[in-house]
């Protein structure tokens, strides 16, 4: 099975958010390695792309929402 890399967030109940395709694999065992990620680096990267593509009217909250929705985070 190929490795899958994704960025996750610890939810209020202590669980990690998972991409939809991974969350469907109920009962499957995975090795998990947690590496802290500077949140600003993800948002800064997305903000740079938004400016490049002409979406510079988006706020940091808008970008955060897009990132979370793309990863299935509610």
PDB file of N, CA and C in Angstrom:
ATOM      1  N   UNK A   1       0.849  -1.182   0.000  1.00  0.00           N
ATOM      2  CA  UNK A   1       0.000   0.000   0.000  1.00  0.00           C
ATOM      3  C   UNK A   1       0.890   1.239   0.000  1.00  0.00           C
ATOM      4  N   UNK A   2       0.637   2.188  -0.881  1.00  0.00           N
ATOM      5  CA  UNK A   2       1.448   3.410  -0.908  1.00  0.00           C
ATOM      6  C   UNK A   2       1.168   4.290   0.302  1.00  0.00           C
ATOM      7  N   UNK A   3       2.156   5.069   0.674  1.00  0.00           N
ATOM      8  CA  UNK A   3       1.999   6.004   1.790  1.00  0.00           C
ATOM      9  C   UNK A   3       1.095   7.154   1.364  1.00  0.00           C
ATOM     10  N   UNK A   4       0.367   7.685   2.316  1.00  0.00           N
ATOM     11  CA  UNK A   4      -0.496   8.838   2.080  1.00  0.00           C
ATOM     12  C   UNK A   4      -0.070   9.941   3.032  1.00  0.00           C
ATOM     13  N   UNK A   5       0.190  11.108   2.492  1.00  0.00           N
ATOM     14  CA  UNK A   5       0.583  12.248   3.320  1.00  0.00           C
ATOM     15  C   UNK A   5      -0.538  13.275   3.282  1.00  0.00           C
ATOM     16  N   UNK A   6      -0.904  13.783   4.457  1.00  0.00           N
ATOM     17  CA  UNK A   6      -1.914  14.827   4.528  1.00  0.00           C
ATOM     18  C   UNK A   6      -1.676  15.654   5.780  1.00  0.00           C
ATOM     19  N   UNK A   7      -2.250  16.835   5.799  1.00  0.00           N
ATOM     20  CA  UNK A   7      -2.151  17.710   6.958  1.00  0.00           C
ATOM     21  C   UNK A   7      -3.454  17.555   7.739  1.00  0.00           C
ATOM     22  N   UNK A   8      -3.339  17.375   9.035  1.00  0.00           N
ATOM     23  CA  UNK A   8      -4.506  17.133   9.874  1.00  0.00           C
ATOM     24  C   UNK A   8      -4.518  18.106  11.038  1.00  0.00           C
ATOM     25  N   UNK A   9      -5.630  18.148  11.700  1.00  0.00           N
ATOM     26  CA  UNK A   9      -5.796  19.023  12.857  1.00  0.00           C
ATOM     27  C   UNK A   9      -6.395  18.199  13.989  1.00  0.00           C
ATOM     28  N   UNK A  10      -5.933  18.427  15.209  1.00  0.00           N
ATOM     29  CA  UNK A  10      -6.519  17.753  16.366  1.00  0.00           C
ATOM     30  C   UNK A  10      -7.839  18.456  16.676  1.00  0.00           C
ATOM     31  N   UNK A  11      -8.901  17.666  16.702  1.00  0.00           N
ATOM     32  CA  UNK A  11     -10.229  18.209  16.956  1.00  0.00           C
ATOM     33  C   UNK A  11     -10.474  18.362  18.461  1.00  0.00           C
ATOM     34  N   UNK A  12     -11.533  19.054  18.820  1.00  0.00           N
ATOM     35  CA  UNK A  12     -11.837  19.340  20.231  1.00  0.00           C
ATOM     36  C   UNK A  12     -11.934  18.082  21.074  1.00  0.00           C
ATOM     37  N   UNK A  13     -12.399  16.980  20.472  1.00  0.00           N
ATOM     38  CA  UNK A  13     -12.545  15.736  21.238  1.00  0.00           C
ATOM     39  C   UNK A  13     -11.252  14.922  21.285  1.00  0.00           C
ATOM     40  N   UNK A  14     -10.166  15.460  20.718  1.00  0.00           N
ATOM     41  CA  UNK A  14      -8.871  14.791  20.770  1.00  0.00           C
ATOM     42  C   UNK A  14      -8.571  13.909  19.581  1.00  0.00           C
ATOM     43  N   UNK A  15      -9.512  13.732  18.672  1.00  0.00           N
ATOM     44  CA  UNK A  15      -9.282  12.927  17.479  1.00  0.00           C
ATOM     45  C   UNK A  15      -8.629  13.775  16.390  1.00  0.00           C
ATOM     46  N   UNK A  16      -7.988  13.101  15.442  1.00  0.00           N
ATOM     47  CA  UNK A  16      -7.427  13.791  14.287  1.00  0.00           C
ATOM     48  C   UNK A  16      -8.455  13.822  13.164  1.00  0.00           C
ATOM     49  N   UNK A  17      -8.476  14.920  12.429  1.00  0.00           N
ATOM     50  CA  UNK A  17      -9.316  14.958  11.241  1.00  0.00           C
ATOM     51  C   UNK A  17      -8.617  14.144  10.158  1.00  0.00           C
ATOM     52  N   UNK A  18      -9.393  13.392   9.392  1.00  0.00           N
ATOM     53  CA  UNK A  18      -8.838  12.544   8.345  1.00  0.00           C
ATOM     54  C   UNK A  18      -9.470  12.881   7.009  1.00  0.00           C
ATOM     55  N   UNK A  19      -8.712  12.732   5.924  1.00  0.00           N
ATOM     56  CA  UNK A  19      -9.329  12.884   4.606  1.00  0.00           C
ATOM     57  C   UNK A  19     -10.417  11.819   4.430  1.00  0.00           C
ATOM     58  N   UNK A  20     -11.436  12.119   3.665  1.00  0.00           N
ATOM     59  CA  UNK A  20     -12.581  11.232   3.486  1.00  0.00           C
ATOM     60  C   UNK A  20     -12.149   9.828   3.054  1.00  0.00           C
ATOM     61  N   UNK A  21     -11.227   9.734   2.091  1.00  0.00           N
ATOM     62  CA  UNK A  21     -10.826   8.415   1.582  1.00  0.00           C
ATOM     63  C   UNK A  21     -10.156   7.564   2.659  1.00  0.00           C
ATOM     64  N   UNK A  22      -9.449   8.190   3.598  1.00  0.00           N
ATOM     65  CA  UNK A  22      -8.807   7.455   4.692  1.00  0.00           C
ATOM     66  C   UNK A  22      -9.849   7.079   5.754  1.00  0.00           C
ATOM     67  N   UNK A  23     -10.779   7.984   6.039  1.00  0.00           N
ATOM     68  CA  UNK A  23     -11.777   7.729   7.082  1.00  0.00           C
ATOM     69  C   UNK A  23     -12.701   6.570   6.731  1.00  0.00           C
ATOM     70  N   UNK A  24     -12.782   6.203   5.468  1.00  0.00           N
ATOM     71  CA  UNK A  24     -13.622   5.080   5.040  1.00  0.00           C
ATOM     72  C   UNK A  24     -12.970   3.726   5.320  1.00  0.00           C
ATOM     73  N   UNK A  25     -11.707   3.720   5.700  1.00  0.00           N
ATOM     74  CA  UNK A  25     -10.976   2.470   5.918  1.00  0.00           C
ATOM     75  C   UNK A  25     -11.078   2.039   7.383  1.00  0.00           C
ATOM     76  N   UNK A  26     -12.306   1.939   7.865  1.00  0.00           N
ATOM     77  CA  UNK A  26     -12.584   1.567   9.259  1.00  0.00           C
ATOM     78  C   UNK A  26     -11.976   0.201   9.558  1.00  0.00           C
ATOM     79  N   UNK A  27     -11.248   0.097  10.660  1.00  0.00           N
ATOM     80  CA  UNK A  27     -10.624  -1.158  11.071  1.00  0.00           C
ATOM     81  C   UNK A  27      -9.222  -1.357  10.521  1.00  0.00           C
ATOM     82  N   UNK A  28      -8.825  -0.592   9.529  1.00  0.00           N
ATOM     83  CA  UNK A  28      -7.482  -0.691   8.950  1.00  0.00           C
ATOM     84  C   UNK A  28      -6.495  -0.064   9.937  1.00  0.00           C
ATOM     85  N   UNK A  29      -5.337  -0.674  10.090  1.00  0.00           N
ATOM     86  CA  UNK A  29      -4.325  -0.188  11.029  1.00  0.00           C
ATOM     87  C   UNK A  29      -3.259   0.575  10.253  1.00  0.00           C
ATOM     88  N   UNK A  30      -2.895   1.758  10.744  1.00  0.00           N
ATOM     89  CA  UNK A  30      -1.888   2.610  10.120  1.00  0.00           C
ATOM     90  C   UNK A  30      -0.796   2.956  11.132  1.00  0.00           C
ATOM     91  N   UNK A  31       0.397   3.139  10.651  1.00  0.00           N
ATOM     92  CA  UNK A  31       1.456   3.730  11.469  1.00  0.00           C
ATOM     93  C   UNK A  31       1.320   5.236  11.305  1.00  0.00           C
ATOM     94  N   UNK A  32       1.292   5.951  12.429  1.00  0.00           N
ATOM     95  CA  UNK A  32       1.081   7.393  12.390  1.00  0.00           C
ATOM     96  C   UNK A  32       2.308   8.093  12.967  1.00  0.00           C
ATOM     97  N   UNK A  33       2.828   9.043  12.236  1.00  0.00           N
ATOM     98  CA  UNK A  33       3.942   9.858  12.703  1.00  0.00           C
ATOM     99  C   UNK A  33       3.460  11.302  12.689  1.00  0.00           C
ATOM    100  N   UNK A  34       3.537  11.964  13.820  1.00  0.00           N
ATOM    101  CA  UNK A  34       3.065  13.338  13.923  1.00  0.00           C
ATOM    102  C   UNK A  34       4.244  14.300  13.913  1.00  0.00           C
ATOM    103  N   UNK A  35       4.221  15.217  12.988  1.00  0.00           N
ATOM    104  CA  UNK A  35       5.228  16.268  12.898  1.00  0.00           C
ATOM    105  C   UNK A  35       4.512  17.602  12.989  1.00  0.00           C
ATOM    106  N   UNK A  36       4.890  18.466  13.934  1.00  0.00           N
ATOM    107  CA  UNK A  36       4.211  19.756  14.035  1.00  0.00           C
ATOM    108  C   UNK A  36       4.420  20.577  12.761  1.00  0.00           C
ATOM    109  N   UNK A  37       3.397  21.290  12.383  1.00  0.00           N
ATOM    110  CA  UNK A  37       3.439  22.113  11.183  1.00  0.00           C
ATOM    111  C   UNK A  37       3.097  23.538  11.568  1.00  0.00           C
ATOM    112  N   UNK A  38       3.923  24.439  11.142  1.00  0.00           N
ATOM    113  CA  UNK A  38       3.612  25.850  11.374  1.00  0.00           C
ATOM    114  C   UNK A  38       2.395  26.190  10.538  1.00  0.00           C
ATOM    115  N   UNK A  39       1.285  26.487  11.202  1.00  0.00           N
ATOM    116  CA  UNK A  39       0.051  26.791  10.469  1.00  0.00           C
ATOM    117  C   UNK A  39       0.248  27.932   9.484  1.00  0.00           C
ATOM    118  N   UNK A  40       1.040  28.900   9.875  1.00  0.00           N
ATOM    119  CA  UNK A  40       1.203  30.059   9.011  1.00  0.00           C
ATOM    120  C   UNK A  40       1.839  29.687   7.682  1.00  0.00           C
ATOM    121  N   UNK A  41       2.682  28.653   7.666  1.00  0.00           N
ATOM    122  CA  UNK A  41       3.314  28.298   6.403  1.00  0.00           C
ATOM    123  C   UNK A  41       2.288  27.795   5.396  1.00  0.00           C
ATOM    124  N   UNK A  42       1.301  27.011   5.834  1.00  0.00           N
ATOM    125  CA  UNK A  42       0.255  26.524   4.938  1.00  0.00           C
ATOM    126  C   UNK A  42      -0.592  27.694   4.456  1.00  0.00           C
ATOM    127  N   UNK A  43      -0.990  28.557   5.385  1.00  0.00           N
ATOM    128  CA  UNK A  43      -1.838  29.675   5.020  1.00  0.00           C
ATOM    129  C   UNK A  43      -1.090  30.689   4.160  1.00  0.00           C
ATOM    130  N   UNK A  44       0.170  30.910   4.457  1.00  0.00           N
ATOM    131  CA  UNK A  44       0.969  31.832   3.648  1.00  0.00           C
ATOM    132  C   UNK A  44       1.117  31.313   2.228  1.00  0.00           C
ATOM    133  N   UNK A  45       1.352  30.006   2.109  1.00  0.00           N
ATOM    134  CA  UNK A  45       1.469  29.389   0.792  1.00  0.00           C
ATOM    135  C   UNK A  45       0.165  29.561   0.013  1.00  0.00           C
ATOM    136  N   UNK A  46      -0.959  29.253   0.663  1.00  0.00           N
ATOM    137  CA  UNK A  46      -2.265  29.387   0.012  1.00  0.00           C
ATOM    138  C   UNK A  46      -2.554  30.842  -0.338  1.00  0.00           C
ATOM    139  N   UNK A  47      -2.175  31.749   0.545  1.00  0.00           N
ATOM    140  CA  UNK A  47      -2.384  33.172   0.289  1.00  0.00           C
ATOM    141  C   UNK A  47      -1.581  33.619  -0.925  1.00  0.00           C
ATOM    142  N   UNK A  48      -0.344  33.117  -1.049  1.00  0.00           N
ATOM    143  CA  UNK A  48       0.492  33.444  -2.202  1.00  0.00           C
ATOM    144  C   UNK A  48      -0.128  32.958  -3.503  1.00  0.00           C
ATOM    145  N   UNK A  49      -0.668  31.757  -3.483  1.00  0.00           N
ATOM    146  CA  UNK A  49      -1.328  31.221  -4.676  1.00  0.00           C
ATOM    147  C   UNK A  49      -2.578  32.039  -5.005  1.00  0.00           C
ATOM    148  N   UNK A  50      -3.334  32.412  -3.969  1.00  0.00           N
ATOM    149  CA  UNK A  50      -4.537  33.217  -4.181  1.00  0.00           C
ATOM    150  C   UNK A  50      -4.191  34.545  -4.845  1.00  0.00           C
ATOM    151  N   UNK A  51      -3.122  35.181  -4.396  1.00  0.00           N
ATOM    152  CA  UNK A  51      -2.691  36.446  -5.008  1.00  0.00           C
ATOM    153  C   UNK A  51      -2.257  36.224  -6.443  1.00  0.00           C
ATOM    154  N   UNK A  52      -1.504  35.163  -6.666  1.00  0.00           N
ATOM    155  CA  UNK A  52      -1.009  34.838  -8.005  1.00  0.00           C
ATOM    156  C   UNK A  52      -2.161  34.595  -8.978  1.00  0.00           C
ATOM    157  N   UNK A  53      -3.224  33.964  -8.499  1.00  0.00           N
ATOM    158  CA  UNK A  53      -4.373  33.621  -9.347  1.00  0.00           C
ATOM    159  C   UNK A  53      -5.437  34.719  -9.378  1.00  0.00           C
ATOM    160  N   UNK A  54      -5.174  35.813  -8.675  1.00  0.00           N
ATOM    161  CA  UNK A  54      -6.118  36.924  -8.695  1.00  0.00           C
ATOM    162  C   UNK A  54      -7.225  36.832  -7.663  1.00  0.00           C
ATOM    163  N   UNK A  55      -7.054  35.995  -6.664  1.00  0.00           N
ATOM    164  CA  UNK A  55      -8.060  35.857  -5.608  1.00  0.00           C
ATOM    165  C   UNK A  55      -7.639  36.600  -4.348  1.00  0.00           C
ATOM    166  N   UNK A  56      -6.903  37.690  -4.484  1.00  0.00           N
ATOM    167  CA  UNK A  56      -6.357  38.381  -3.322  1.00  0.00           C
ATOM    168  C   UNK A  56      -7.416  39.068  -2.459  1.00  0.00           C
ATOM    169  N   UNK A  57      -8.678  39.017  -2.869  1.00  0.00           N
ATOM    170  CA  UNK A  57      -9.744  39.562  -2.026  1.00  0.00           C
ATOM    171  C   UNK A  57     -10.113  38.586  -0.905  1.00  0.00           C
ATOM    172  N   UNK A  58      -9.610  37.359  -0.984  1.00  0.00           N
ATOM    173  CA  UNK A  58      -9.902  36.369   0.052  1.00  0.00           C
ATOM    174  C   UNK A  58      -9.152  36.715   1.337  1.00  0.00           C
ATOM    175  N   UNK A  59      -9.843  36.577   2.456  1.00  0.00           N
ATOM    176  CA  UNK A  59      -9.215  36.815   3.748  1.00  0.00           C
ATOM    177  C   UNK A  59      -8.519  35.541   4.219  1.00  0.00           C
ATOM    178  N   UNK A  60      -7.749  35.636   5.300  1.00  0.00           N
ATOM    179  CA  UNK A  60      -7.112  34.454   5.876  1.00  0.00           C
ATOM    180  C   UNK A  60      -8.176  33.447   6.313  1.00  0.00           C
ATOM    181  N   UNK A  61      -9.297  33.935   6.831  1.00  0.00           N
ATOM    182  CA  UNK A  61     -10.402  33.057   7.233  1.00  0.00           C
ATOM    183  C   UNK A  61     -10.976  32.320   6.022  1.00  0.00           C
ATOM    184  N   UNK A  62     -11.109  33.028   4.886  1.00  0.00           N
ATOM    185  CA  UNK A  62     -11.601  32.387   3.663  1.00  0.00           C
ATOM    186  C   UNK A  62     -10.651  31.267   3.228  1.00  0.00           C
ATOM    187  N   UNK A  63      -9.372  31.562   3.275  1.00  0.00           N
ATOM    188  CA  UNK A  63      -8.358  30.579   2.877  1.00  0.00           C
ATOM    189  C   UNK A  63      -8.385  29.390   3.826  1.00  0.00           C
ATOM    190  N   UNK A  64      -8.489  29.656   5.121  1.00  0.00           N
ATOM    191  CA  UNK A  64      -8.562  28.589   6.120  1.00  0.00           C
ATOM    192  C   UNK A  64      -9.776  27.694   5.837  1.00  0.00           C
ATOM    193  N   UNK A  65     -10.910  28.309   5.517  1.00  0.00           N
ATOM    194  CA  UNK A  65     -12.129  27.555   5.227  1.00  0.00           C
ATOM    195  C   UNK A  65     -11.932  26.665   3.995  1.00  0.00           C
ATOM    196  N   UNK A  66     -11.318  27.206   2.956  1.00  0.00           N
ATOM    197  CA  UNK A  66     -11.057  26.437   1.737  1.00  0.00           C
ATOM    198  C   UNK A  66     -10.156  25.245   2.042  1.00  0.00           C
ATOM    199  N   UNK A  67      -9.097  25.469   2.808  1.00  0.00           N
ATOM    200  CA  UNK A  67      -8.175  24.396   3.158  1.00  0.00           C
ATOM    201  C   UNK A  67      -8.904  23.313   3.966  1.00  0.00           C
ATOM    202  N   UNK A  68      -9.667  23.730   4.952  1.00  0.00           N
ATOM    203  CA  UNK A  68     -10.374  22.767   5.803  1.00  0.00           C
ATOM    204  C   UNK A  68     -11.429  22.002   5.006  1.00  0.00           C
ATOM    205  N   UNK A  69     -12.189  22.693   4.160  1.00  0.00           N
ATOM    206  CA  UNK A  69     -13.199  22.012   3.360  1.00  0.00           C
ATOM    207  C   UNK A  69     -12.558  21.015   2.398  1.00  0.00           C
ATOM    208  N   UNK A  70     -11.413  21.354   1.848  1.00  0.00           N
ATOM    209  CA  UNK A  70     -10.752  20.447   0.911  1.00  0.00           C
ATOM    210  C   UNK A  70     -10.262  19.193   1.609  1.00  0.00           C
ATOM    211  N   UNK A  71     -10.084  19.272   2.915  1.00  0.00           N
ATOM    212  CA  UNK A  71      -9.607  18.118   3.697  1.00  0.00           C
ATOM    213  C   UNK A  71     -10.727  17.472   4.520  1.00  0.00           C
ATOM    214  N   UNK A  72     -11.960  17.964   4.353  1.00  0.00           N
ATOM    215  CA  UNK A  72     -13.091  17.370   5.061  1.00  0.00           C
ATOM    216  C   UNK A  72     -13.190  17.750   6.523  1.00  0.00           C
ATOM    217  N   UNK A  73     -12.517  18.847   6.925  1.00  0.00           N
ATOM    218  CA  UNK A  73     -12.584  19.314   8.314  1.00  0.00           C
ATOM    219  C   UNK A  73     -13.808  20.190   8.478  1.00  0.00           C
ATOM    220  N   UNK A  74     -14.572  19.917   9.507  1.00  0.00           N
ATOM    221  CA  UNK A  74     -15.785  20.725   9.738  1.00  0.00           C
ATOM    222  C   UNK A  74     -15.581  21.680  10.866  1.00  0.00           C
TER     223      UNK A  74
END
